[in-house]
């Protein structure tokens, strides 16, 4: 996702096109819809959205002949040999459009963690618990909604983190965005938005809230805090490391 954002921004700012780039496959984390739209316009390439994990490799992907909207709103359909299932807390299958725990089964599932069998999350039928929350649409396309441990529960209300992050990416000043929870004595948790702004752009808390309200975000979903940084901690593949953001908040390094 980071590489796609950087490439699209560089092309837009330089005015130099890349006519030989026909397809860009983006995986590792759900791609915010606005980023797909911006990259498609800037690069003129087909943006393919895919999802997978170290434990099972590539699991889903959009197809080259899919309409662009599929990459905006989904993480693709299962690859041959792979199955996905959305279940509730009792591991009962959920209907299309309902968010639940994502299980994966297929030919590329790993055998287990070396010398750490207590970490294995595969049941007797071969279904691996990914730790992700997701839903499947009527066409069988998957959409990751977030990590189960990334869910923010404020006063008993679940905050749709991925949806709010996607809206922040629509702000003209925002290059990167991530929302994490931090402890609160009264509500249990509150939400903090970490943002990297585009060069020469500025974003303050009041402007962020005003923008989100204009996007019809409910009051109880609005972040209570904004941290603007030059960069966000990320893996070598560009995936934002939210656990490090939470650690920064806990340590008071804000």
PDB file of N, CA and C in Angstrom, residues 160-231:
ATOM      1  N   UNK A 160     -15.733   1.251  13.591  1.00  0.00           N
ATOM      2  CA  UNK A 160     -15.302   0.665  12.308  1.00  0.00           C
ATOM      3  C   UNK A 160     -14.006   1.300  11.826  1.00  0.00           C
ATOM      4  N   UNK A 161     -12.887   0.838  12.376  1.00  0.00           N
ATOM      5  CA  UNK A 161     -11.593   1.465  12.166  1.00  0.00           C
ATOM      6  C   UNK A 161     -11.228   1.587  10.690  1.00  0.00           C
ATOM      7  N   UNK A 162     -11.341   0.502   9.942  1.00  0.00           N
ATOM      8  CA  UNK A 162     -10.928   0.511   8.537  1.00  0.00           C
ATOM      9  C   UNK A 162     -11.737   1.518   7.733  1.00  0.00           C
ATOM     10  N   UNK A 163     -13.030   1.628   8.024  1.00  0.00           N
ATOM     11  CA  UNK A 163     -13.877   2.577   7.298  1.00  0.00           C
ATOM     12  C   UNK A 163     -13.472   4.019   7.574  1.00  0.00           C
ATOM     13  N   UNK A 164     -13.160   4.331   8.827  1.00  0.00           N
ATOM     14  CA  UNK A 164     -12.758   5.695   9.157  1.00  0.00           C
ATOM     15  C   UNK A 164     -11.390   6.006   8.558  1.00  0.00           C
ATOM     16  N   UNK A 165     -10.491   5.035   8.575  1.00  0.00           N
ATOM     17  CA  UNK A 165      -9.179   5.239   7.943  1.00  0.00           C
ATOM     18  C   UNK A 165      -9.346   5.525   6.453  1.00  0.00           C
ATOM     19  N   UNK A 166     -10.229   4.787   5.792  1.00  0.00           N
ATOM     20  CA  UNK A 166     -10.454   4.995   4.351  1.00  0.00           C
ATOM     21  C   UNK A 166     -10.958   6.401   4.079  1.00  0.00           C
ATOM     22  N   UNK A 167     -11.802   6.915   4.963  1.00  0.00           N
ATOM     23  CA  UNK A 167     -12.297   8.283   4.797  1.00  0.00           C
ATOM     24  C   UNK A 167     -11.173   9.295   4.982  1.00  0.00           C
ATOM     25  N   UNK A 168     -10.283   9.044   5.928  1.00  0.00           N
ATOM     26  CA  UNK A 168      -9.155   9.961   6.138  1.00  0.00           C
ATOM     27  C   UNK A 168      -8.273  10.030   4.894  1.00  0.00           C
ATOM     28  N   UNK A 169      -8.148   8.910   4.188  1.00  0.00           N
ATOM     29  CA  UNK A 169      -7.348   8.918   2.969  1.00  0.00           C
ATOM     30  C   UNK A 169      -7.963   9.803   1.889  1.00  0.00           C
ATOM     31  N   UNK A 170      -9.228  10.126   2.024  1.00  0.00           N
ATOM     32  CA  UNK A 170      -9.870  11.026   1.064  1.00  0.00           C
ATOM     33  C   UNK A 170      -9.521  12.487   1.325  1.00  0.00           C
ATOM     34  N   UNK A 171      -9.005  12.776   2.514  1.00  0.00           N
ATOM     35  CA  UNK A 171      -8.645  14.163   2.825  1.00  0.00           C
ATOM     36  C   UNK A 171      -7.470  14.570   1.943  1.00  0.00           C
ATOM     37  N   UNK A 172      -7.516  15.726   1.298  1.00  0.00           N
ATOM     38  CA  UNK A 172      -6.440  16.125   0.368  1.00  0.00           C
ATOM     39  C   UNK A 172      -5.075  16.294   1.012  1.00  0.00           C
ATOM     40  N   UNK A 173      -5.018  16.421   2.354  1.00  0.00           N
ATOM     41  CA  UNK A 173      -3.727  16.610   3.015  1.00  0.00           C
ATOM     42  C   UNK A 173      -3.118  15.309   3.501  1.00  0.00           C
ATOM     43  N   UNK A 174      -3.864  14.210   3.454  1.00  0.00           N
ATOM     44  CA  UNK A 174      -3.424  12.963   4.090  1.00  0.00           C
ATOM     45  C   UNK A 174      -2.721  12.023   3.105  1.00  0.00           C
ATOM     46  N   UNK A 175      -1.504  11.614   3.491  1.00  0.00           N
ATOM     47  CA  UNK A 175      -0.764  10.623   2.706  1.00  0.00           C
ATOM     48  C   UNK A 175      -0.920   9.236   3.304  1.00  0.00           C
ATOM     49  N   UNK A 176      -0.899   9.133   4.636  1.00  0.00           N
ATOM     50  CA  UNK A 176      -1.076   7.872   5.336  1.00  0.00           C
ATOM     51  C   UNK A 176      -1.924   8.106   6.575  1.00  0.00           C
ATOM     52  N   UNK A 177      -2.675   7.069   6.965  1.00  0.00           N
ATOM     53  CA  UNK A 177      -3.515   7.195   8.155  1.00  0.00           C
ATOM     54  C   UNK A 177      -3.673   5.841   8.829  1.00  0.00           C
ATOM     55  N   UNK A 178      -3.701   5.853  10.140  1.00  0.00           N
ATOM     56  CA  UNK A 178      -3.945   4.642  10.922  1.00  0.00           C
ATOM     57  C   UNK A 178      -4.615   5.054  12.226  1.00  0.00           C
ATOM     58  N   UNK A 179      -5.606   4.274  12.640  1.00  0.00           N
ATOM     59  CA  UNK A 179      -6.323   4.565  13.881  1.00  0.00           C
ATOM     60  C   UNK A 179      -6.104   3.424  14.855  1.00  0.00           C
ATOM     61  N   UNK A 180      -5.737   3.763  16.074  1.00  0.00           N
ATOM     62  CA  UNK A 180      -5.531   2.762  17.116  1.00  0.00           C
ATOM     63  C   UNK A 180      -6.231   3.212  18.392  1.00  0.00           C
ATOM     64  N   UNK A 181      -6.465   2.248  19.275  1.00  0.00           N
ATOM     65  CA  UNK A 181      -7.120   2.548  20.536  1.00  0.00           C
ATOM     66  C   UNK A 181      -6.123   2.789  21.655  1.00  0.00           C
ATOM     67  N   UNK A 182      -6.554   3.565  22.637  1.00  0.00           N
ATOM     68  CA  UNK A 182      -5.752   3.750  23.841  1.00  0.00           C
ATOM     69  C   UNK A 182      -6.677   3.714  25.043  1.00  0.00           C
ATOM     70  N   UNK A 183      -6.134   3.306  26.168  1.00  0.00           N
ATOM     71  CA  UNK A 183      -6.943   3.054  27.357  1.00  0.00           C
ATOM     72  C   UNK A 183      -7.604   4.323  27.887  1.00  0.00           C
ATOM     73  N   UNK A 184      -8.837   4.163  28.361  1.00  0.00           N
ATOM     74  CA  UNK A 184      -9.567   5.262  28.980  1.00  0.00           C
ATOM     75  C   UNK A 184     -10.343   4.716  30.179  1.00  0.00           C
ATOM     76  N   UNK A 185     -10.207   5.363  31.328  1.00  0.00           N
ATOM     77  CA  UNK A 185     -10.809   4.858  32.562  1.00  0.00           C
ATOM     78  C   UNK A 185     -12.325   4.802  32.477  1.00  0.00           C
ATOM     79  N   UNK A 186     -12.935   5.777  31.825  1.00  0.00           N
ATOM     80  CA  UNK A 186     -14.402   5.850  31.782  1.00  0.00           C
ATOM     81  C   UNK A 186     -15.005   4.998  30.672  1.00  0.00           C
ATOM     82  N   UNK A 187     -14.447   5.078  29.449  1.00  0.00           N
ATOM     83  CA  UNK A 187     -15.045   4.413  28.293  1.00  0.00           C
ATOM     84  C   UNK A 187     -14.352   3.102  27.911  1.00  0.00           C
ATOM     85  N   UNK A 188     -13.269   2.784  28.602  1.00  0.00           N
ATOM     86  CA  UNK A 188     -12.533   1.573  28.259  1.00  0.00           C
ATOM     87  C   UNK A 188     -11.459   1.854  27.230  1.00  0.00           C
ATOM     88  N   UNK A 189     -11.857   2.443  26.107  1.00  0.00           N
ATOM     89  CA  UNK A 189     -10.914   2.826  25.057  1.00  0.00           C
ATOM     90  C   UNK A 189     -11.377   4.106  24.380  1.00  0.00           C
ATOM     91  N   UNK A 190     -10.423   4.822  23.835  1.00  0.00           N
ATOM     92  CA  UNK A 190     -10.693   5.931  22.930  1.00  0.00           C
ATOM     93  C   UNK A 190      -9.860   5.728  21.673  1.00  0.00           C
ATOM     94  N   UNK A 191     -10.136   6.519  20.646  1.00  0.00           N
ATOM     95  CA  UNK A 191      -9.466   6.334  19.360  1.00  0.00           C
ATOM     96  C   UNK A 191      -8.514   7.477  19.056  1.00  0.00           C
ATOM     97  N   UNK A 192      -7.333   7.114  18.583  1.00  0.00           N
ATOM     98  CA  UNK A 192      -6.333   8.099  18.161  1.00  0.00           C
ATOM     99  C   UNK A 192      -6.004   7.874  16.686  1.00  0.00           C
ATOM    100  N   UNK A 193      -6.047   8.942  15.914  1.00  0.00           N
ATOM    101  CA  UNK A 193      -5.676   8.872  14.503  1.00  0.00           C
ATOM    102  C   UNK A 193      -4.239   9.332  14.331  1.00  0.00           C
ATOM    103  N   UNK A 194      -3.399   8.475  13.752  1.00  0.00           N
ATOM    104  CA  UNK A 194      -2.038   8.840  13.365  1.00  0.00           C
ATOM    105  C   UNK A 194      -2.049   9.154  11.876  1.00  0.00           C
ATOM    106  N   UNK A 195      -1.463  10.277  11.506  1.00  0.00           N
ATOM    107  CA  UNK A 195      -1.514  10.722  10.116  1.00  0.00           C
ATOM    108  C   UNK A 195      -0.143  11.219   9.665  1.00  0.00           C
ATOM    109  N   UNK A 196       0.203  10.895   8.425  1.00  0.00           N
ATOM    110  CA  UNK A 196       1.333  11.509   7.736  1.00  0.00           C
ATOM    111  C   UNK A 196       0.744  12.392   6.653  1.00  0.00           C
ATOM    112  N   UNK A 197       1.108  13.666   6.647  1.00  0.00           N
ATOM    113  CA  UNK A 197       0.544  14.578   5.656  1.00  0.00           C
ATOM    114  C   UNK A 197       1.398  14.611   4.383  1.00  0.00           C
ATOM    115  N   UNK A 198       0.789  15.023   3.306  1.00  0.00           N
ATOM    116  CA  UNK A 198       1.504  15.184   2.051  1.00  0.00           C
ATOM    117  C   UNK A 198       2.436  16.390   2.149  1.00  0.00           C
ATOM    118  N   UNK A 199       3.508  16.422   1.367  1.00  0.00           N
ATOM    119  CA  UNK A 199       4.461  17.542   1.431  1.00  0.00           C
ATOM    120  C   UNK A 199       3.763  18.890   1.268  1.00  0.00           C
ATOM    121  N   UNK A 200       4.067  19.793   2.201  1.00  0.00           N
ATOM    122  CA  UNK A 200       3.501  21.137   2.126  1.00  0.00           C
ATOM    123  C   UNK A 200       2.082  21.261   2.653  1.00  0.00           C
ATOM    124  N   UNK A 201       1.499  20.127   3.118  1.00  0.00           N
ATOM    125  CA  UNK A 201       0.122  20.151   3.609  1.00  0.00           C
ATOM    126  C   UNK A 201       0.092  20.152   5.138  1.00  0.00           C
ATOM    127  N   UNK A 202      -1.049  20.564   5.680  1.00  0.00           N
ATOM    128  CA  UNK A 202      -1.205  20.649   7.137  1.00  0.00           C
ATOM    129  C   UNK A 202      -2.560  20.084   7.523  1.00  0.00           C
ATOM    130  N   UNK A 203      -2.596  19.442   8.669  1.00  0.00           N
ATOM    131  CA  UNK A 203      -3.866  18.924   9.204  1.00  0.00           C
ATOM    132  C   UNK A 203      -3.842  19.066  10.720  1.00  0.00           C
ATOM    133  N   UNK A 204      -4.889  19.694  11.261  1.00  0.00           N
ATOM    134  CA  UNK A 204      -5.015  19.758  12.711  1.00  0.00           C
ATOM    135  C   UNK A 204      -6.277  19.014  13.130  1.00  0.00           C
ATOM    136  N   UNK A 205      -6.449  18.875  14.430  1.00  0.00           N
ATOM    137  CA  UNK A 205      -7.557  18.067  14.951  1.00  0.00           C
ATOM    138  C   UNK A 205      -8.913  18.620  14.509  1.00  0.00           C
ATOM    139  N   UNK A 206      -9.093  19.921  14.622  1.00  0.00           N
ATOM    140  CA  UNK A 206     -10.374  20.528  14.266  1.00  0.00           C
ATOM    141  C   UNK A 206     -10.710  20.293  12.791  1.00  0.00           C
ATOM    142  N   UNK A 207      -9.690  20.420  11.940  1.00  0.00           N
ATOM    143  CA  UNK A 207      -9.916  20.204  10.500  1.00  0.00           C
ATOM    144  C   UNK A 207     -10.279  18.756  10.216  1.00  0.00           C
ATOM    145  N   UNK A 208      -9.628  17.817  10.914  1.00  0.00           N
ATOM    146  CA  UNK A 208      -9.934  16.405  10.728  1.00  0.00           C
ATOM    147  C   UNK A 208     -11.388  16.111  11.109  1.00  0.00           C
ATOM    148  N   UNK A 209     -11.808  16.618  12.263  1.00  0.00           N
ATOM    149  CA  UNK A 209     -13.167  16.369  12.723  1.00  0.00           C
ATOM    150  C   UNK A 209     -14.188  16.995  11.781  1.00  0.00           C
ATOM    151  N   UNK A 210     -13.898  18.199  11.342  1.00  0.00           N
ATOM    152  CA  UNK A 210     -14.804  18.865  10.401  1.00  0.00           C
ATOM    153  C   UNK A 210     -14.950  18.058   9.120  1.00  0.00           C
ATOM    154  N   UNK A 211     -13.832  17.529   8.631  1.00  0.00           N
ATOM    155  CA  UNK A 211     -13.855  16.726   7.404  1.00  0.00           C
ATOM    156  C   UNK A 211     -14.661  15.444   7.605  1.00  0.00           C
ATOM    157  N   UNK A 212     -14.432  14.739   8.705  1.00  0.00           N
ATOM    158  CA  UNK A 212     -15.141  13.485   8.952  1.00  0.00           C
ATOM    159  C   UNK A 212     -16.638  13.723   9.133  1.00  0.00           C
ATOM    160  N   UNK A 213     -16.995  14.805   9.782  1.00  0.00           N
ATOM    161  CA  UNK A 213     -18.424  15.129   9.927  1.00  0.00           C
ATOM    162  C   UNK A 213     -19.053  15.379   8.558  1.00  0.00           C
ATOM    163  N   UNK A 214     -18.299  16.021   7.677  1.00  0.00           N
ATOM    164  CA  UNK A 214     -18.804  16.270   6.322  1.00  0.00           C
ATOM    165  C   UNK A 214     -18.998  14.973   5.552  1.00  0.00           C
ATOM    166  N   UNK A 215     -18.258  13.907   5.971  1.00  0.00           N
ATOM    167  CA  UNK A 215     -18.414  12.588   5.348  1.00  0.00           C
ATOM    168  C   UNK A 215     -19.516  11.774   6.023  1.00  0.00           C
ATOM    169  N   UNK A 216     -20.283  12.427   6.897  1.00  0.00           N
ATOM    170  CA  UNK A 216     -21.439  11.807   7.584  1.00  0.00           C
ATOM    171  C   UNK A 216     -21.020  10.745   8.597  1.00  0.00           C
ATOM    172  N   UNK A 217     -19.833  10.913   9.193  1.00  0.00           N
ATOM    173  CA  UNK A 217     -19.398   9.988  10.237  1.00  0.00           C
ATOM    174  C   UNK A 217     -20.154  10.282  11.527  1.00  0.00           C
ATOM    175  N   UNK A 218     -20.683   9.254  12.161  1.00  0.00           N
ATOM    176  CA  UNK A 218     -21.413   9.422  13.412  1.00  0.00           C
ATOM    177  C   UNK A 218     -20.483   9.978  14.493  1.00  0.00           C
ATOM    178  N   UNK A 219     -21.054  10.767  15.390  1.00  0.00           N
ATOM    179  CA  UNK A 219     -20.265  11.412  16.439  1.00  0.00           C
ATOM    180  C   UNK A 219     -19.478  10.394  17.265  1.00  0.00           C
ATOM    181  N   UNK A 220     -20.093   9.237  17.568  1.00  0.00           N
ATOM    182  CA  UNK A 220     -19.416   8.276  18.433  1.00  0.00           C
ATOM    183  C   UNK A 220     -18.352   7.462  17.708  1.00  0.00           C
ATOM    184  N   UNK A 221     -18.140   7.712  16.410  1.00  0.00           N
ATOM    185  CA  UNK A 221     -17.062   7.069  15.673  1.00  0.00           C
ATOM    186  C   UNK A 221     -15.860   7.999  15.471  1.00  0.00           C
ATOM    187  N   UNK A 222     -15.982   9.265  15.839  1.00  0.00           N
ATOM    188  CA  UNK A 222     -14.924  10.234  15.605  1.00  0.00           C
ATOM    189  C   UNK A 222     -13.736  10.000  16.551  1.00  0.00           C
ATOM    190  N   UNK A 223     -12.498  10.027  16.029  1.00  0.00           N
ATOM    191  CA  UNK A 223     -11.329   9.913  16.913  1.00  0.00           C
ATOM    192  C   UNK A 223     -11.275  11.084  17.887  1.00  0.00           C
ATOM    193  N   UNK A 224     -10.773  10.815  19.092  1.00  0.00           N
ATOM    194  CA  UNK A 224     -10.651  11.878  20.092  1.00  0.00           C
ATOM    195  C   UNK A 224      -9.271  12.524  20.091  1.00  0.00           C
ATOM    196  N   UNK A 225      -8.405  12.016  19.250  1.00  0.00           N
ATOM    197  CA  UNK A 225      -7.025  12.481  19.290  1.00  0.00           C
ATOM    198  C   UNK A 225      -6.400  12.367  17.908  1.00  0.00           C
ATOM    199  N   UNK A 226      -5.494  13.274  17.594  1.00  0.00           N
ATOM    200  CA  UNK A 226      -4.768  13.251  16.328  1.00  0.00           C
ATOM    201  C   UNK A 226      -3.277  13.412  16.592  1.00  0.00           C
ATOM    202  N   UNK A 227      -2.483  12.534  15.991  1.00  0.00           N
ATOM    203  CA  UNK A 227      -1.031  12.629  16.044  1.00  0.00           C
ATOM    204  C   UNK A 227      -0.513  12.717  14.612  1.00  0.00           C
ATOM    205  N   UNK A 228       0.145  13.828  14.265  1.00  0.00           N
ATOM    206  CA  UNK A 228       0.709  14.006  12.928  1.00  0.00           C
ATOM    207  C   UNK A 228       2.201  13.687  12.990  1.00  0.00           C
ATOM    208  N   UNK A 229       2.646  12.759  12.155  1.00  0.00           N
ATOM    209  CA  UNK A 229       4.034  12.303  12.173  1.00  0.00           C
ATOM    210  C   UNK A 229       4.659  12.425  10.781  1.00  0.00           C
ATOM    211  N   UNK A 230       5.986  12.453  10.761  1.00  0.00           N
ATOM    212  CA  UNK A 230       6.706  12.469   9.487  1.00  0.00           C
ATOM    213  C   UNK A 230       6.630  11.108   8.802  1.00  0.00           C
ATOM    214  N   UNK A 231       6.501  10.051   9.611  1.00  0.00           N
ATOM    215  CA  UNK A 231       6.413   8.686   9.079  1.00  0.00           C
ATOM    216  C   UNK A 231       5.773   7.804  10.129  1.00  0.00           C
TER     217      UNK A 231
END
